[in-house]
C-alpha cells in the first residue's frame, strides 16, 4: 500500500502518525555510522515524508536519537525535525543520555510520556538500562503505564518504547531485547483497550500479533540490520520510516516506506558498530 493512498478510505477521526527511529546523530557534522552520514539520511527521510504532503497529526521518534551523547547532536536533531509539520514526541534509546532528553523539549519536539489525540492515548516509555544495550521497564515505568491505562479505559492505547518486547528471530538482537517483555505484555493483556506496541532498536521491519495486539518494529533512518541473522550483519536496504493510521474504532493500519537509495559510503561488510 503506497503512502500517497495509505490514508484514503479511512473514516473521519482517523489519526495520521509517523514513526521514525534510530537516527544515531553525531555531535559533529563529520560523524558517520558505518560510513553513513546519519544527519543527511535523517534529512532525506524527512524530505521523503514531506513529499507526501499529508496532514500529519504527530510523529513518534522511538530512541537512539544521538549516537555519541553530545549536546550538539540533540540540537541537530531538533533543527532537522523542525521540517516536519507536526509535533514530534521523543523517547530515549540505549545510545541516548537520559538526562539530555530535555534538550529536545523545545519547538515542535517534545518528551511527553502521555499524549491524547482524538480517541487515542499514546504512552511513551523509557526502557533504557544505563550502560547496557538491552532494555528493562522498571517498577516506575510499569506503574506509570498501568495508571495511564486504568485511568482511560475508553481511549484506545498505542504504547511506544525503544526495545523490542518479543523475539524477532535474530539471536544477537534478541539477546538485547526488553528483559521483562513477558511482564510488560501481561500488563497490556489486562487492558483490552491497548491496540498496539511500536518500537525501534532493531533497525528492520517487523510485524506480529499477540492476543489481538499489533506488534510493530521499524527500520532505522540510517543503517539497517539483516533480518533473521544470528550474528550482526548489515542489510543494504535504504533508510525507512513507518506510517500509522489509528482509526476511531481502534483499528491500526500501518505501512513501511523507504527512501530511494542507500548512502554510497555504507560499510556493508562491517561486523559491528
PDB file of C-alpha atoms in Angstrom:
ATOM      1  CA  UNK A   1       0.000   0.000   0.000  1.00  0.00           C
ATOM      2  CA  UNK A   2       1.551   3.267  -1.132  1.00  0.00           C
ATOM      3  CA  UNK A   3       1.696   6.161   1.335  1.00  0.00           C
ATOM      4  CA  UNK A   4       0.067   8.606  -1.077  1.00  0.00           C
ATOM      5  CA  UNK A   5      -3.068   6.441  -0.911  1.00  0.00           C
ATOM      6  CA  UNK A   6      -2.422   4.945   2.516  1.00  0.00           C
ATOM      7  CA  UNK A   7      -4.824   7.260   4.337  1.00  0.00           C
ATOM      8  CA  UNK A   8      -7.502   7.063   1.640  1.00  0.00           C
ATOM      9  CA  UNK A   9     -10.724   5.287   2.588  1.00  0.00           C
ATOM     10  CA  UNK A  10     -10.257   5.879   6.287  1.00  0.00           C
ATOM     11  CA  UNK A  11     -13.137   7.277   8.354  1.00  0.00           C
ATOM     12  CA  UNK A  12     -13.366  10.753   9.808  1.00  0.00           C
ATOM     13  CA  UNK A  13     -11.386  10.986  13.027  1.00  0.00           C
ATOM     14  CA  UNK A  14      -8.530   8.763  11.811  1.00  0.00           C
ATOM     15  CA  UNK A  15      -5.164   9.871  13.193  1.00  0.00           C
ATOM     16  CA  UNK A  16      -2.223  10.168  10.827  1.00  0.00           C
ATOM     17  CA  UNK A  17       1.037   9.321  12.562  1.00  0.00           C
ATOM     18  CA  UNK A  18       4.636   8.884  11.501  1.00  0.00           C
ATOM     19  CA  UNK A  19       7.210   6.728  13.284  1.00  0.00           C
ATOM     20  CA  UNK A  20      10.896   7.441  12.796  1.00  0.00           C
ATOM     21  CA  UNK A  21      13.579   5.741  14.809  1.00  0.00           C
ATOM     22  CA  UNK A  22      17.285   5.204  15.464  1.00  0.00           C
ATOM     23  CA  UNK A  23      18.802   8.156  13.584  1.00  0.00           C
ATOM     24  CA  UNK A  24      22.110   7.866  15.558  1.00  0.00           C
ATOM     25  CA  UNK A  25      23.074  11.503  15.051  1.00  0.00           C
ATOM     26  CA  UNK A  26      26.635  12.589  15.933  1.00  0.00           C
ATOM     27  CA  UNK A  27      27.695  15.781  17.661  1.00  0.00           C
ATOM     28  CA  UNK A  28      29.862  16.800  14.706  1.00  0.00           C
ATOM     29  CA  UNK A  29      28.940  17.069  11.049  1.00  0.00           C
ATOM     30  CA  UNK A  30      31.817  14.704  10.231  1.00  0.00           C
ATOM     31  CA  UNK A  31      30.305  11.892  12.315  1.00  0.00           C
ATOM     32  CA  UNK A  32      29.335   8.807  10.299  1.00  0.00           C
ATOM     33  CA  UNK A  33      27.939   5.421  11.354  1.00  0.00           C
ATOM     34  CA  UNK A  34      29.468   2.583   9.313  1.00  0.00           C
ATOM     35  CA  UNK A  35      30.123   5.057   6.531  1.00  0.00           C
ATOM     36  CA  UNK A  36      26.666   6.645   6.612  1.00  0.00           C
ATOM     37  CA  UNK A  37      26.140  10.377   7.148  1.00  0.00           C
ATOM     38  CA  UNK A  38      23.334   9.990   9.680  1.00  0.00           C
ATOM     39  CA  UNK A  39      22.327  13.647   9.616  1.00  0.00           C
ATOM     40  CA  UNK A  40      21.897  13.531   5.869  1.00  0.00           C
ATOM     41  CA  UNK A  41      19.998  10.237   5.939  1.00  0.00           C
ATOM     42  CA  UNK A  42      17.567  11.686   8.505  1.00  0.00           C
ATOM     43  CA  UNK A  43      17.097  14.764   6.313  1.00  0.00           C
ATOM     44  CA  UNK A  44      16.336  12.523   3.334  1.00  0.00           C
ATOM     45  CA  UNK A  45      13.726  10.629   5.329  1.00  0.00           C
ATOM     46  CA  UNK A  46      12.046  13.877   6.399  1.00  0.00           C
ATOM     47  CA  UNK A  47      12.122  15.121   2.800  1.00  0.00           C
ATOM     48  CA  UNK A  48      10.502  11.852   1.660  1.00  0.00           C
ATOM     49  CA  UNK A  49       7.796  12.247   4.298  1.00  0.00           C
ATOM     50  CA  UNK A  50       7.101  15.820   3.250  1.00  0.00           C
ATOM     51  CA  UNK A  51       6.808  14.855  -0.423  1.00  0.00           C
ATOM     52  CA  UNK A  52       3.619  13.015   0.516  1.00  0.00           C
ATOM     53  CA  UNK A  53       2.096  16.329   1.693  1.00  0.00           C
ATOM     54  CA  UNK A  54      -0.002  14.607   4.333  1.00  0.00           C
ATOM     55  CA  UNK A  55      -1.748  16.376   7.198  1.00  0.00           C
ATOM     56  CA  UNK A  56       0.149  14.586   9.961  1.00  0.00           C
ATOM     57  CA  UNK A  57      -1.249  14.673  13.466  1.00  0.00           C
ATOM     58  CA  UNK A  58       2.022  13.690  15.142  1.00  0.00           C
ATOM     59  CA  UNK A  59       5.357  11.933  14.737  1.00  0.00           C
ATOM     60  CA  UNK A  60       6.949   9.475  17.160  1.00  0.00           C
ATOM     61  CA  UNK A  61      10.741   9.216  17.499  1.00  0.00           C
ATOM     62  CA  UNK A  62      11.493   5.939  19.282  1.00  0.00           C
ATOM     63  CA  UNK A  63      15.054   6.209  20.531  1.00  0.00           C
ATOM     64  CA  UNK A  64      18.766   6.042  19.718  1.00  0.00           C
ATOM     65  CA  UNK A  65      18.411   9.641  18.723  1.00  0.00           C
ATOM     66  CA  UNK A  66      22.046  10.560  19.284  1.00  0.00           C
ATOM     67  CA  UNK A  67      24.938   8.131  18.898  1.00  0.00           C
ATOM     68  CA  UNK A  68      27.659   9.800  20.976  1.00  0.00           C
ATOM     69  CA  UNK A  69      25.575  11.512  23.706  1.00  0.00           C
ATOM     70  CA  UNK A  70      26.762  15.013  22.748  1.00  0.00           C
ATOM     71  CA  UNK A  71      24.582  18.086  23.275  1.00  0.00           C
ATOM     72  CA  UNK A  72      25.075  19.265  19.716  1.00  0.00           C
ATOM     73  CA  UNK A  73      23.662  16.015  18.391  1.00  0.00           C
ATOM     74  CA  UNK A  74      20.337  16.698  20.122  1.00  0.00           C
ATOM     75  CA  UNK A  75      20.376  20.271  18.831  1.00  0.00           C
ATOM     76  CA  UNK A  76      20.979  18.981  15.296  1.00  0.00           C
ATOM     77  CA  UNK A  77      18.054  16.559  15.558  1.00  0.00           C
ATOM     78  CA  UNK A  78      15.809  19.339  16.810  1.00  0.00           C
ATOM     79  CA  UNK A  79      16.764  21.545  13.845  1.00  0.00           C
ATOM     80  CA  UNK A  80      16.121  18.788  11.323  1.00  0.00           C
ATOM     81  CA  UNK A  81      12.760  17.893  12.860  1.00  0.00           C
ATOM     82  CA  UNK A  82      11.513  21.458  12.515  1.00  0.00           C
ATOM     83  CA  UNK A  83      10.936  20.461   8.883  1.00  0.00           C
ATOM     84  CA  UNK A  84       8.064  18.211   9.961  1.00  0.00           C
ATOM     85  CA  UNK A  85       4.657  19.955  10.034  1.00  0.00           C
ATOM     86  CA  UNK A  86       3.583  18.218  13.247  1.00  0.00           C
ATOM     87  CA  UNK A  87       4.617  17.757  16.879  1.00  0.00           C
ATOM     88  CA  UNK A  88       7.302  15.100  17.388  1.00  0.00           C
ATOM     89  CA  UNK A  89       7.220  13.057  20.607  1.00  0.00           C
ATOM     90  CA  UNK A  90      10.564  11.541  21.587  1.00  0.00           C
ATOM     91  CA  UNK A  91      11.708   8.749  23.900  1.00  0.00           C
ATOM     92  CA  UNK A  92      15.249   7.557  24.700  1.00  0.00           C
ATOM     93  CA  UNK A  93      17.159   4.547  23.408  1.00  0.00           C
ATOM     94  CA  UNK A  94      20.230   2.788  24.751  1.00  0.00           C
ATOM     95  CA  UNK A  95      22.574   5.185  22.921  1.00  0.00           C
ATOM     96  CA  UNK A  96      20.901   8.251  24.445  1.00  0.00           C
ATOM     97  CA  UNK A  97      21.825  10.078  27.615  1.00  0.00           C
ATOM     98  CA  UNK A  98      18.589  10.175  29.604  1.00  0.00           C
ATOM     99  CA  UNK A  99      19.439  13.473  31.333  1.00  0.00           C
ATOM    100  CA  UNK A 100      19.905  15.162  27.946  1.00  0.00           C
ATOM    101  CA  UNK A 101      16.484  14.303  26.576  1.00  0.00           C
ATOM    102  CA  UNK A 102      15.290  17.654  27.960  1.00  0.00           C
ATOM    103  CA  UNK A 103      17.286  19.276  25.145  1.00  0.00           C
ATOM    104  CA  UNK A 104      14.575  18.015  22.799  1.00  0.00           C
ATOM    105  CA  UNK A 105      11.728  19.640  24.708  1.00  0.00           C
ATOM    106  CA  UNK A 106      11.601  22.726  22.519  1.00  0.00           C
ATOM    107  CA  UNK A 107       9.671  23.961  19.480  1.00  0.00           C
ATOM    108  CA  UNK A 108       7.854  21.085  17.799  1.00  0.00           C
ATOM    109  CA  UNK A 109       9.844  18.363  19.633  1.00  0.00           C
ATOM    110  CA  UNK A 110       8.560  17.093  22.971  1.00  0.00           C
ATOM    111  CA  UNK A 111       9.353  14.475  25.618  1.00  0.00           C
ATOM    112  CA  UNK A 112       5.816  13.982  26.968  1.00  0.00           C
ATOM    113  CA  UNK A 113       5.154  10.480  28.254  1.00  0.00           C
ATOM    114  CA  UNK A 114       1.403  10.617  27.639  1.00  0.00           C
ATOM    115  CA  UNK A 115      -0.374  12.165  24.655  1.00  0.00           C
ATOM    116  CA  UNK A 116      -4.103  12.290  23.880  1.00  0.00           C
ATOM    117  CA  UNK A 117      -5.201  12.601  20.261  1.00  0.00           C
ATOM    118  CA  UNK A 118      -8.808  12.017  19.280  1.00  0.00           C
ATOM    119  CA  UNK A 119      -9.991   8.646  20.554  1.00  0.00           C
ATOM    120  CA  UNK A 120      -6.444   7.535  21.355  1.00  0.00           C
ATOM    121  CA  UNK A 121      -3.980   7.644  24.218  1.00  0.00           C
ATOM    122  CA  UNK A 122      -0.304   7.311  23.280  1.00  0.00           C
ATOM    123  CA  UNK A 123       2.070   6.263  26.059  1.00  0.00           C
ATOM    124  CA  UNK A 124       5.840   6.676  25.629  1.00  0.00           C
ATOM    125  CA  UNK A 125       8.045   4.582  27.915  1.00  0.00           C
ATOM    126  CA  UNK A 126      11.714   4.663  28.913  1.00  0.00           C
ATOM    127  CA  UNK A 127      13.178   1.140  28.597  1.00  0.00           C
ATOM    128  CA  UNK A 128      16.842   2.184  28.935  1.00  0.00           C
ATOM    129  CA  UNK A 129      19.256   0.441  31.300  1.00  0.00           C
ATOM    130  CA  UNK A 130      22.296   2.710  31.831  1.00  0.00           C
ATOM    131  CA  UNK A 131      25.448   1.459  30.085  1.00  0.00           C
ATOM    132  CA  UNK A 132      23.658  -1.580  28.673  1.00  0.00           C
ATOM    133  CA  UNK A 133      22.313  -2.377  25.221  1.00  0.00           C
ATOM    134  CA  UNK A 134      19.371  -4.436  26.448  1.00  0.00           C
ATOM    135  CA  UNK A 135      16.278  -2.867  27.965  1.00  0.00           C
ATOM    136  CA  UNK A 136      14.095  -3.108  31.046  1.00  0.00           C
ATOM    137  CA  UNK A 137      10.919  -1.399  32.216  1.00  0.00           C
ATOM    138  CA  UNK A 138      11.451  -0.644  35.877  1.00  0.00           C
ATOM    139  CA  UNK A 139       8.756  -0.501  38.530  1.00  0.00           C
ATOM    140  CA  UNK A 140       8.234   3.224  37.999  1.00  0.00           C
ATOM    141  CA  UNK A 141       7.674   2.855  34.247  1.00  0.00           C
ATOM    142  CA  UNK A 142       5.345  -0.128  34.604  1.00  0.00           C
ATOM    143  CA  UNK A 143       3.429   1.698  37.330  1.00  0.00           C
ATOM    144  CA  UNK A 144       3.041   4.753  35.126  1.00  0.00           C
ATOM    145  CA  UNK A 145       1.785   2.578  32.263  1.00  0.00           C
ATOM    146  CA  UNK A 146      -0.721   0.789  34.473  1.00  0.00           C
ATOM    147  CA  UNK A 147      -2.089   4.032  35.911  1.00  0.00           C
ATOM    148  CA  UNK A 148      -2.387   5.575  32.442  1.00  0.00           C
ATOM    149  CA  UNK A 149      -4.372   2.605  31.150  1.00  0.00           C
ATOM    150  CA  UNK A 150      -6.566   2.290  34.246  1.00  0.00           C
ATOM    151  CA  UNK A 151      -7.437   5.991  34.155  1.00  0.00           C
ATOM    152  CA  UNK A 152      -8.536   5.993  30.500  1.00  0.00           C
ATOM    153  CA  UNK A 153     -10.270   2.705  29.625  1.00  0.00           C
ATOM    154  CA  UNK A 154     -12.385   4.447  26.978  1.00  0.00           C
ATOM    155  CA  UNK A 155      -9.350   5.565  24.948  1.00  0.00           C
ATOM    156  CA  UNK A 156      -7.666   3.152  22.564  1.00  0.00           C
ATOM    157  CA  UNK A 157      -3.989   2.911  23.514  1.00  0.00           C
ATOM    158  CA  UNK A 158      -0.778   2.794  21.491  1.00  0.00           C
ATOM    159  CA  UNK A 159       2.357   2.029  23.526  1.00  0.00           C
ATOM    160  CA  UNK A 160       5.798   3.188  22.370  1.00  0.00           C
ATOM    161  CA  UNK A 161       9.239   2.163  23.621  1.00  0.00           C
ATOM    162  CA  UNK A 162      12.734   1.555  22.278  1.00  0.00           C
ATOM    163  CA  UNK A 163      13.463  -2.125  22.969  1.00  0.00           C
ATOM    164  CA  UNK A 164      11.562  -4.994  21.376  1.00  0.00           C
ATOM    165  CA  UNK A 165       9.407  -6.933  23.866  1.00  0.00           C
ATOM    166  CA  UNK A 166       9.273 -10.145  21.792  1.00  0.00           C
ATOM    167  CA  UNK A 167      11.941 -12.157  19.959  1.00  0.00           C
ATOM    168  CA  UNK A 168      12.364 -11.207  16.312  1.00  0.00           C
ATOM    169  CA  UNK A 169      14.271 -14.324  15.212  1.00  0.00           C
ATOM    170  CA  UNK A 170      17.745 -12.786  15.226  1.00  0.00           C
ATOM    171  CA  UNK A 171      19.840 -14.210  18.080  1.00  0.00           C
ATOM    172  CA  UNK A 172      22.218 -11.291  18.605  1.00  0.00           C
ATOM    173  CA  UNK A 173      19.377  -8.773  18.709  1.00  0.00           C
ATOM    174  CA  UNK A 174      17.171 -10.968  20.871  1.00  0.00           C
ATOM    175  CA  UNK A 175      19.951 -11.060  23.460  1.00  0.00           C
ATOM    176  CA  UNK A 176      19.474  -7.301  23.902  1.00  0.00           C
ATOM    177  CA  UNK A 177      15.684  -7.084  23.801  1.00  0.00           C
ATOM    178  CA  UNK A 178      13.402  -5.942  26.636  1.00  0.00           C
ATOM    179  CA  UNK A 179      14.297  -8.221  29.556  1.00  0.00           C
ATOM    180  CA  UNK A 180      10.849  -8.144  31.125  1.00  0.00           C
ATOM    181  CA  UNK A 181       8.872  -8.257  27.902  1.00  0.00           C
ATOM    182  CA  UNK A 182       6.570 -11.001  29.189  1.00  0.00           C
ATOM    183  CA  UNK A 183       5.650  -8.921  32.248  1.00  0.00           C
ATOM    184  CA  UNK A 184       5.045  -5.890  30.039  1.00  0.00           C
ATOM    185  CA  UNK A 185       2.797  -7.791  27.634  1.00  0.00           C
ATOM    186  CA  UNK A 186       0.906  -9.431  30.505  1.00  0.00           C
ATOM    187  CA  UNK A 187       0.095  -5.971  31.838  1.00  0.00           C
ATOM    188  CA  UNK A 188      -1.215  -4.940  28.422  1.00  0.00           C
ATOM    189  CA  UNK A 189      -3.350  -8.094  28.241  1.00  0.00           C
ATOM    190  CA  UNK A 190      -5.198  -6.842  31.327  1.00  0.00           C
ATOM    191  CA  UNK A 191      -6.188  -3.666  29.465  1.00  0.00           C
ATOM    192  CA  UNK A 192      -8.052  -4.633  26.289  1.00  0.00           C
ATOM    193  CA  UNK A 193      -8.176  -1.057  25.017  1.00  0.00           C
ATOM    194  CA  UNK A 194      -4.467  -1.416  24.189  1.00  0.00           C
ATOM    195  CA  UNK A 195      -4.306  -1.870  20.418  1.00  0.00           C
ATOM    196  CA  UNK A 196      -0.630  -1.805  19.528  1.00  0.00           C
ATOM    197  CA  UNK A 197       3.020  -1.546  20.549  1.00  0.00           C
ATOM    198  CA  UNK A 198       5.707   0.095  18.419  1.00  0.00           C
ATOM    199  CA  UNK A 199       9.469   0.167  18.950  1.00  0.00           C
ATOM    200  CA  UNK A 200      12.843   0.953  17.400  1.00  0.00           C
ATOM    201  CA  UNK A 201      16.222  -0.660  18.236  1.00  0.00           C
ATOM    202  CA  UNK A 202      16.067  -3.489  15.692  1.00  0.00           C
ATOM    203  CA  UNK A 203      16.822  -1.436  12.533  1.00  0.00           C
ATOM    204  CA  UNK A 204      14.437  -3.549  10.441  1.00  0.00           C
ATOM    205  CA  UNK A 205      10.766  -4.032   9.690  1.00  0.00           C
ATOM    206  CA  UNK A 206       8.896  -6.441  11.950  1.00  0.00           C
ATOM    207  CA  UNK A 207       5.212  -7.185  12.416  1.00  0.00           C
ATOM    208  CA  UNK A 208       3.370  -9.705  14.549  1.00  0.00           C
ATOM    209  CA  UNK A 209       0.173 -10.183  16.556  1.00  0.00           C
ATOM    210  CA  UNK A 210      -0.231 -11.402  20.127  1.00  0.00           C
ATOM    211  CA  UNK A 211      -3.661 -11.785  21.707  1.00  0.00           C
ATOM    212  CA  UNK A 212      -5.075  -9.252  19.245  1.00  0.00           C
ATOM    213  CA  UNK A 213      -2.270  -6.756  19.892  1.00  0.00           C
ATOM    214  CA  UNK A 214      -0.353  -5.320  16.917  1.00  0.00           C
ATOM    215  CA  UNK A 215       3.431  -5.548  17.463  1.00  0.00           C
ATOM    216  CA  UNK A 216       5.463  -3.347  15.131  1.00  0.00           C
ATOM    217  CA  UNK A 217       9.197  -2.759  14.783  1.00  0.00           C
ATOM    218  CA  UNK A 218      10.515  -0.273  12.256  1.00  0.00           C
ATOM    219  CA  UNK A 219      13.553   0.343  10.062  1.00  0.00           C
ATOM    220  CA  UNK A 220      16.104   2.968  11.034  1.00  0.00           C
ATOM    221  CA  UNK A 221      16.568   6.319   9.353  1.00  0.00           C
ATOM    222  CA  UNK A 222      20.228   5.305   8.839  1.00  0.00           C
ATOM    223  CA  UNK A 223      21.698   1.764   8.683  1.00  0.00           C
ATOM    224  CA  UNK A 224      19.622  -1.435   8.588  1.00  0.00           C
ATOM    225  CA  UNK A 225      20.277  -4.825  10.232  1.00  0.00           C
ATOM    226  CA  UNK A 226      19.804  -8.045   8.279  1.00  0.00           C
ATOM    227  CA  UNK A 227      16.648  -9.857   9.438  1.00  0.00           C
ATOM    228  CA  UNK A 228      16.932 -13.444  10.632  1.00  0.00           C
ATOM    229  CA  UNK A 229      20.696 -13.398  11.233  1.00  0.00           C
ATOM    230  CA  UNK A 230      22.127 -14.916  14.397  1.00  0.00           C
ATOM    231  CA  UNK A 231      25.105 -12.551  14.153  1.00  0.00           C
ATOM    232  CA  UNK A 232      25.472  -8.870  13.331  1.00  0.00           C
ATOM    233  CA  UNK A 233      25.045  -8.188   9.614  1.00  0.00           C
ATOM    234  CA  UNK A 234      24.144  -5.115   7.581  1.00  0.00           C
ATOM    235  CA  UNK A 235      21.123  -5.146   5.304  1.00  0.00           C
ATOM    236  CA  UNK A 236      21.685  -2.984   2.186  1.00  0.00           C
ATOM    237  CA  UNK A 237      18.096  -1.730   2.183  1.00  0.00           C
ATOM    238  CA  UNK A 238      17.728   2.072   2.324  1.00  0.00           C
ATOM    239  CA  UNK A 239      16.614   4.050   5.388  1.00  0.00           C
ATOM    240  CA  UNK A 240      12.924   3.887   6.199  1.00  0.00           C
ATOM    241  CA  UNK A 241      10.010   5.012   8.333  1.00  0.00           C
ATOM    242  CA  UNK A 242       6.515   3.834   9.231  1.00  0.00           C
ATOM    243  CA  UNK A 243       3.083   5.302   8.593  1.00  0.00           C
ATOM    244  CA  UNK A 244       0.377   4.593  11.162  1.00  0.00           C
ATOM    245  CA  UNK A 245      -3.350   5.171  10.723  1.00  0.00           C
ATOM    246  CA  UNK A 246      -5.173   4.983  14.052  1.00  0.00           C
ATOM    247  CA  UNK A 247      -8.883   4.590  13.373  1.00  0.00           C
ATOM    248  CA  UNK A 248     -11.629   5.718  15.780  1.00  0.00           C
ATOM    249  CA  UNK A 249     -12.753   2.085  16.225  1.00  0.00           C
ATOM    250  CA  UNK A 250      -9.316   1.016  17.494  1.00  0.00           C
ATOM    251  CA  UNK A 251      -8.029  -0.464  14.252  1.00  0.00           C
ATOM    252  CA  UNK A 252      -4.380   0.200  13.361  1.00  0.00           C
ATOM    253  CA  UNK A 253      -3.275   0.288   9.743  1.00  0.00           C
ATOM    254  CA  UNK A 254       0.412   0.516   9.015  1.00  0.00           C
ATOM    255  CA  UNK A 255       2.935   0.581   6.178  1.00  0.00           C
ATOM    256  CA  UNK A 256       6.713   0.954   5.945  1.00  0.00           C
ATOM    257  CA  UNK A 257       8.196   3.293   3.364  1.00  0.00           C
ATOM    258  CA  UNK A 258      11.843   3.813   2.397  1.00  0.00           C
ATOM    259  CA  UNK A 259      13.889   6.480   0.666  1.00  0.00           C
ATOM    260  CA  UNK A 260      15.125   5.790  -2.845  1.00  0.00           C
ATOM    261  CA  UNK A 261      18.722   4.752  -2.174  1.00  0.00           C
ATOM    262  CA  UNK A 262      21.346   3.990   0.462  1.00  0.00           C
ATOM    263  CA  UNK A 263      24.398   6.091   1.286  1.00  0.00           C
ATOM    264  CA  UNK A 264      27.177   5.136  -1.136  1.00  0.00           C
ATOM    265  CA  UNK A 265      29.599   5.011   1.789  1.00  0.00           C
ATOM    266  CA  UNK A 266      27.739   2.247   3.669  1.00  0.00           C
ATOM    267  CA  UNK A 267      30.245  -0.290   5.018  1.00  0.00           C
ATOM    268  CA  UNK A 268      28.213  -3.344   4.082  1.00  0.00           C
ATOM    269  CA  UNK A 269      30.778  -5.880   5.332  1.00  0.00           C
ATOM    270  CA  UNK A 270      31.029  -4.484   8.874  1.00  0.00           C
ATOM    271  CA  UNK A 271      30.955  -6.902  11.809  1.00  0.00           C
ATOM    272  CA  UNK A 272      29.598  -4.441  14.370  1.00  0.00           C
ATOM    273  CA  UNK A 273      29.483  -0.808  15.416  1.00  0.00           C
TER     274      UNK A 273
END
